PDB file of C-alpha atoms in Angstrom:
ATOM      1  CA  MET A   1       0.046   0.010  -0.010  1.00 83.00           C
ATOM      2  CA  HIS A   2       1.335   3.465  -0.982  1.00 87.00           C
ATOM      3  CA  ILE A   3       0.778   6.559   1.109  1.00 87.00           C
ATOM      4  CA  GLU A   4      -0.999   8.309  -2.064  1.00 85.00           C
ATOM      5  CA  ASP A   5      -3.564   5.447  -1.815  1.00 89.00           C
ATOM      6  CA  CYS A   6      -4.508   6.260   1.701  1.00 92.00           C
ATOM      7  CA  TYR A   7      -5.846   9.028   3.879  1.00 90.00           C
ATOM      8  CA  PHE A   8      -4.368  10.229   7.261  1.00 90.00           C
ATOM      9  CA  LEU A   9      -6.461   9.126  10.155  1.00 92.00           C
ATOM     10  CA  GLY A  10      -4.572  10.283  13.190  1.00 93.00           C
ATOM     11  CA  THR A  11      -1.523  10.171  15.315  1.00 95.00           C
ATOM     12  CA  ILE A  12      -0.523   7.712  18.135  1.00 94.00           C
ATOM     13  CA  THR A  13      -0.020  10.089  20.975  1.00 94.00           C
ATOM     14  CA  LYS A  14       0.790   7.881  24.006  1.00 89.00           C
ATOM     15  CA  ALA A  15       0.372   4.506  25.576  1.00 83.00           C
ATOM     16  CA  HIS A  16      -2.680   3.930  27.759  1.00 80.00           C
ATOM     17  CA  GLY A  17      -2.292   1.796  30.821  1.00 72.00           C
ATOM     18  CA  TYR A  18       0.288  -0.991  30.990  1.00 73.00           C
ATOM     19  CA  LYS A  19      -1.384  -3.630  28.813  1.00 77.00           C
ATOM     20  CA  GLY A  20      -0.461  -2.273  25.489  1.00 75.00           C
ATOM     21  CA  GLU A  21      -3.224  -0.048  24.579  1.00 87.00           C
ATOM     22  CA  LEU A  22      -2.397   3.065  22.526  1.00 93.00           C
ATOM     23  CA  ASN A  23      -4.140   6.443  22.385  1.00 92.00           C
ATOM     24  CA  VAL A  24      -4.790   7.833  18.937  1.00 93.00           C
ATOM     25  CA  GLN A  25      -5.777  11.449  18.253  1.00 93.00           C
ATOM     26  CA  LEU A  26      -8.125  11.324  15.304  1.00 91.00           C
ATOM     27  CA  ASP A  27      -8.135  13.862  12.506  1.00 86.00           C
ATOM     28  CA  THR A  28     -11.754  13.325  11.381  1.00 83.00           C
ATOM     29  CA  ASP A  29     -15.238  14.962  11.510  1.00 78.00           C
ATOM     30  CA  ASP A  30     -16.770  11.479  12.422  1.00 82.00           C
ATOM     31  CA  PRO A  31     -14.845   9.753  15.151  1.00 87.00           C
ATOM     32  CA  GLN A  32     -17.559   7.252  15.762  1.00 86.00           C
ATOM     33  CA  ALA A  33     -17.082   5.622  12.272  1.00 86.00           C
ATOM     34  CA  TYR A  34     -13.634   4.352  13.374  1.00 88.00           C
ATOM     35  CA  GLN A  35     -14.390   2.615  16.775  1.00 85.00           C
ATOM     36  CA  ASN A  36     -14.623  -0.749  15.280  1.00 86.00           C
ATOM     37  CA  LEU A  37     -11.514  -0.862  13.130  1.00 90.00           C
ATOM     38  CA  GLU A  38      -9.980  -4.213  12.273  1.00 93.00           C
ATOM     39  CA  SER A  39      -6.761  -2.896  10.748  1.00 95.00           C
ATOM     40  CA  VAL A  40      -4.726   0.228  10.121  1.00 95.00           C
ATOM     41  CA  PHE A  41      -1.550   1.211   8.280  1.00 96.00           C
ATOM     42  CA  ILE A  42       1.152   2.792  10.396  1.00 95.00           C
ATOM     43  CA  GLU A  43       3.851   4.800   8.794  1.00 91.00           C
ATOM     44  CA  LYS A  44       7.414   3.380   9.752  1.00 87.00           C
ATOM     45  CA  ASN A  45      10.610   4.572   7.974  1.00 85.00           C
ATOM     46  CA  GLY A  46       8.634   5.992   5.023  1.00 85.00           C
ATOM     47  CA  LEU A  47       6.653   2.792   4.431  1.00 90.00           C
ATOM     48  CA  LEU A  48       2.979   2.011   5.442  1.00 95.00           C
ATOM     49  CA  VAL A  49       2.979  -1.221   7.524  1.00 94.00           C
ATOM     50  CA  PRO A  50      -0.356  -2.963   8.094  1.00 95.00           C
ATOM     51  CA  PHE A  51      -1.279  -3.822  11.745  1.00 95.00           C
ATOM     52  CA  PHE A  52      -4.331  -5.831  12.764  1.00 95.00           C
ATOM     53  CA  LEU A  53      -6.315  -4.553  15.825  1.00 94.00           C
ATOM     54  CA  LYS A  54      -7.556  -6.621  18.688  1.00 93.00           C
ATOM     55  CA  SER A  55      -9.781  -3.638  19.625  1.00 91.00           C
ATOM     56  CA  ALA A  56     -10.547  -0.084  18.779  1.00 91.00           C
ATOM     57  CA  ARG A  57     -12.832   2.032  20.858  1.00 88.00           C
ATOM     58  CA  LEU A  58     -13.694   5.709  21.151  1.00 89.00           C
ATOM     59  CA  HIS A  59     -12.109   7.575  23.941  1.00 83.00           C
ATOM     60  CA  ARG A  60     -13.328  11.166  24.508  1.00 79.00           C
ATOM     61  CA  THR A  61     -14.529  13.099  21.537  1.00 81.00           C
ATOM     62  CA  ASN A  62     -11.712  12.599  19.065  1.00 86.00           C
ATOM     63  CA  HIS A  63      -9.514   9.971  20.541  1.00 90.00           C
ATOM     64  CA  LEU A  64      -9.364   6.291  19.822  1.00 91.00           C
ATOM     65  CA  ARG A  65      -7.786   3.622  22.005  1.00 92.00           C
ATOM     66  CA  ILE A  66      -6.417   0.798  19.982  1.00 92.00           C
ATOM     67  CA  PHE A  67      -4.901  -2.528  20.987  1.00 92.00           C
ATOM     68  CA  ILE A  68      -2.588  -4.143  18.242  1.00 92.00           C
ATOM     69  CA  GLU A  69      -2.655  -7.836  17.873  1.00 91.00           C
ATOM     70  CA  ASP A  70       0.648  -9.830  18.378  1.00 88.00           C
ATOM     71  CA  PHE A  71       2.849  -6.727  18.746  1.00 86.00           C
ATOM     72  CA  ASP A  72       5.260  -6.685  21.643  1.00 82.00           C
ATOM     73  CA  ASP A  73       6.560  -3.158  21.604  1.00 85.00           C
ATOM     74  CA  PRO A  74       3.467  -0.708  21.226  1.00 85.00           C
ATOM     75  CA  GLU A  75       5.369   2.163  22.680  1.00 85.00           C
ATOM     76  CA  SER A  76       7.679   2.253  19.731  1.00 89.00           C
ATOM     77  CA  LEU A  77       4.785   3.352  17.720  1.00 91.00           C
ATOM     78  CA  ILE A  78       4.169   6.603  19.698  1.00 93.00           C
ATOM     79  CA  GLY A  79       4.287   9.763  17.337  1.00 95.00           C
ATOM     80  CA  ARG A  80       3.627   7.725  14.259  1.00 94.00           C
ATOM     81  CA  ALA A  81       0.794   8.412  11.815  1.00 94.00           C
ATOM     82  CA  LEU A  82      -2.140   6.009  11.079  1.00 94.00           C
ATOM     83  CA  TYR A  83      -3.686   5.582   7.570  1.00 95.00           C
ATOM     84  CA  LEU A  84      -6.509   3.896   5.999  1.00 94.00           C
ATOM     85  CA  PRO A  85      -7.149   3.167   2.227  1.00 95.00           C
ATOM     86  CA  LEU A  86      -8.973   5.884   0.322  1.00 91.00           C
ATOM     87  CA  SER A  87     -11.356   3.048  -0.870  1.00 90.00           C
ATOM     88  CA  THR A  88     -12.791   3.043   2.742  1.00 89.00           C
ATOM     89  CA  LEU A  89     -14.066   6.522   2.462  1.00 87.00           C
ATOM     90  CA  PRO A  90     -17.730   6.926   1.765  1.00 82.00           C
ATOM     91  CA  PRO A  91     -18.459   8.910  -1.420  1.00 82.00           C
ATOM     92  CA  LEU A  92     -19.569  12.520  -0.831  1.00 84.00           C
ATOM     93  CA  GLN A  93     -22.349  14.152  -2.694  1.00 84.00           C
ATOM     94  CA  GLY A  94     -23.195  17.782  -3.859  1.00 87.00           C
ATOM     95  CA  ASN A  95     -20.835  20.498  -2.612  1.00 90.00           C
ATOM     96  CA  LYS A  96     -19.116  18.303   0.057  1.00 89.00           C
ATOM     97  CA  PHE A  97     -15.684  17.025  -0.891  1.00 90.00           C
ATOM     98  CA  TYR A  98     -12.497  15.365   0.606  1.00 88.00           C
ATOM     99  CA  TYR A  99      -9.500  17.576   0.268  1.00 88.00           C
ATOM    100  CA  HIS A 100      -7.363  15.042  -1.604  1.00 86.00           C
ATOM    101  CA  GLU A 101     -10.226  14.620  -4.153  1.00 89.00           C
ATOM    102  CA  VAL A 102     -10.101  18.224  -5.382  1.00 94.00           C
ATOM    103  CA  VAL A 103      -6.431  18.564  -6.078  1.00 94.00           C
ATOM    104  CA  GLY A 104      -6.129  19.010  -9.706  1.00 96.00           C
ATOM    105  CA  PHE A 105      -9.638  20.589  -9.860  1.00 97.00           C
ATOM    106  CA  LEU A 106     -10.170  23.844 -12.020  1.00 97.00           C
ATOM    107  CA  VAL A 107     -11.407  26.733  -9.827  1.00 97.00           C
ATOM    108  CA  LEU A 108     -13.796  29.111 -11.575  1.00 96.00           C
ATOM    109  CA  THR A 109     -15.516  32.187 -10.396  1.00 94.00           C
ATOM    110  CA  LYS A 110     -19.350  32.058 -10.305  1.00 92.00           C
ATOM    111  CA  GLU A 111     -19.278  34.070 -13.575  1.00 93.00           C
ATOM    112  CA  GLY A 112     -17.075  31.176 -15.172  1.00 92.00           C
ATOM    113  CA  GLU A 113     -13.755  32.952 -15.162  1.00 93.00           C
ATOM    114  CA  GLU A 114     -10.753  30.670 -14.719  1.00 95.00           C
ATOM    115  CA  VAL A 115      -8.904  31.180 -11.364  1.00 95.00           C
ATOM    116  CA  GLY A 116      -6.537  28.281 -11.674  1.00 96.00           C
ATOM    117  CA  ILE A 117      -5.913  24.722 -10.768  1.00 98.00           C
ATOM    118  CA  ILE A 118      -5.856  23.475  -7.084  1.00 97.00           C
ATOM    119  CA  THR A 119      -2.376  22.145  -6.275  1.00 97.00           C
ATOM    120  CA  HIS A 120      -2.792  21.468  -2.666  1.00 94.00           C
ATOM    121  CA  VAL A 121      -5.254  22.094   0.192  1.00 94.00           C
ATOM    122  CA  ARG A 122      -3.659  23.488   3.346  1.00 91.00           C
ATOM    123  CA  ASP A 123      -5.326  21.833   6.264  1.00 84.00           C
ATOM    124  CA  SER A 124      -4.951  24.124   9.401  1.00 80.00           C
ATOM    125  CA  GLN A 125      -6.604  24.783  12.691  1.00 77.00           C
ATOM    126  CA  VAL A 126      -7.137  28.417  11.928  1.00 86.00           C
ATOM    127  CA  GLN A 127      -8.352  28.393   8.223  1.00 92.00           C
ATOM    128  CA  ASP A 128      -8.035  25.771   5.550  1.00 93.00           C
ATOM    129  CA  LEU A 129      -6.855  27.203   2.156  1.00 95.00           C
ATOM    130  CA  PHE A 130      -6.852  26.154  -1.509  1.00 96.00           C
ATOM    131  CA  GLU A 131      -3.471  26.568  -3.079  1.00 96.00           C
ATOM    132  CA  ILE A 132      -4.069  27.492  -6.722  1.00 97.00           C
ATOM    133  CA  LYS A 133      -1.669  27.846  -9.486  1.00 97.00           C
ATOM    134  CA  ALA A 134      -2.961  30.604 -11.863  1.00 94.00           C
ATOM    135  CA  LYS A 135      -2.261  30.270 -15.677  1.00 87.00           C
ATOM    136  CA  ASP A 136       0.435  33.096 -15.317  1.00 90.00           C
ATOM    137  CA  GLY A 137       2.211  31.176 -12.559  1.00 91.00           C
ATOM    138  CA  ARG A 138       1.012  33.136  -9.550  1.00 93.00           C
ATOM    139  CA  GLU A 139       0.108  31.202  -6.370  1.00 95.00           C
ATOM    140  CA  ILE A 140      -3.333  32.154  -5.092  1.00 94.00           C
ATOM    141  CA  LEU A 141      -4.766  31.253  -1.633  1.00 94.00           C
ATOM    142  CA  ILE A 142      -8.455  31.002  -1.238  1.00 94.00           C
ATOM    143  CA  PRO A 143     -10.021  30.151   2.168  1.00 95.00           C
ATOM    144  CA  VAL A 144     -12.149  26.932   2.071  1.00 95.00           C
ATOM    145  CA  ILE A 145     -15.441  28.450   3.145  1.00 95.00           C
ATOM    146  CA  ASP A 146     -18.667  26.475   2.532  1.00 92.00           C
ATOM    147  CA  ASP A 147     -20.706  29.611   1.761  1.00 94.00           C
ATOM    148  CA  TRP A 148     -18.237  30.564  -1.005  1.00 95.00           C
ATOM    149  CA  ILE A 149     -18.467  27.249  -2.778  1.00 96.00           C
ATOM    150  CA  VAL A 150     -21.197  27.496  -5.430  1.00 95.00           C
ATOM    151  CA  GLU A 151     -20.676  24.061  -7.191  1.00 95.00           C
ATOM    152  CA  VAL A 152     -18.439  21.085  -7.091  1.00 95.00           C
ATOM    153  CA  ASN A 153     -18.613  19.332 -10.447  1.00 95.00           C
ATOM    154  CA  ARG A 154     -16.782  16.040 -10.196  1.00 93.00           C
ATOM    155  CA  LYS A 155     -17.442  15.020 -13.806  1.00 93.00           C
ATOM    156  CA  GLU A 156     -15.673  18.157 -15.127  1.00 95.00           C
ATOM    157  CA  LYS A 157     -13.177  18.397 -12.182  1.00 96.00           C
ATOM    158  CA  SER A 158     -14.121  21.845 -11.337  1.00 97.00           C
ATOM    159  CA  ILE A 159     -15.315  24.025  -8.386  1.00 97.00           C
ATOM    160  CA  LYS A 160     -17.218  27.248  -8.773  1.00 97.00           C
ATOM    161  CA  VAL A 161     -16.726  29.859  -6.050  1.00 96.00           C
ATOM    162  CA  ASN A 162     -18.291  33.125  -5.110  1.00 95.00           C
ATOM    163  CA  LEU A 163     -15.400  35.231  -3.930  1.00 93.00           C
ATOM    164  CA  PRO A 164     -15.572  38.672  -2.189  1.00 90.00           C
ATOM    165  CA  ASP A 165     -14.816  41.627  -4.451  1.00 88.00           C
ATOM    166  CA  GLY A 166     -11.168  42.318  -4.736  1.00 83.00           C
ATOM    167  CA  LEU A 167      -9.739  39.018  -3.313  1.00 86.00           C
ATOM    168  CA  LEU A 168      -8.061  37.841  -6.507  1.00 83.00           C
ATOM    169  CA  GLU A 169      -6.575  41.267  -6.910  1.00 81.00           C
ATOM    170  CA  VAL A 170      -4.544  40.707  -3.709  1.00 80.00           C
ATOM    171  CA  PHE A 171      -2.458  38.218  -5.578  1.00 76.00           C
TER     172      PHE A 171
END
């Protein structure tokens, strides 16, 4: 399994207790969907290694406690990232999208003017941003705000946005 075929689920933050359970801080809007996981991929030395889970249960709002089957050194995994295959994500409809899915999409204004191609989506705690490469080579940053997204067209790989006046002139 390659990392580009997976999505980031969370990070192992610490051991829990003395029996080998690990605490995972989830990076998801739906933590409940992951409380019965059977397996995960954990990044080790640049590779994704599959691990089977004896148990996975929700702890607090966005934490998961996992117990890895037949693994003697769970503390060696602290600080490592967990991944799941993209194929396990449910498809989204309408103007909802996964960030990895819109990379390469053309961004258009609501009037149909081309802004550029999404090259990356910056996921931050303050404000997520579309990184867009304009035809003339400029990098444009547009906040990912639900109210600004007019249409997500998966068939044509485009997103129409309603931007405030003057935003594009900043770049």
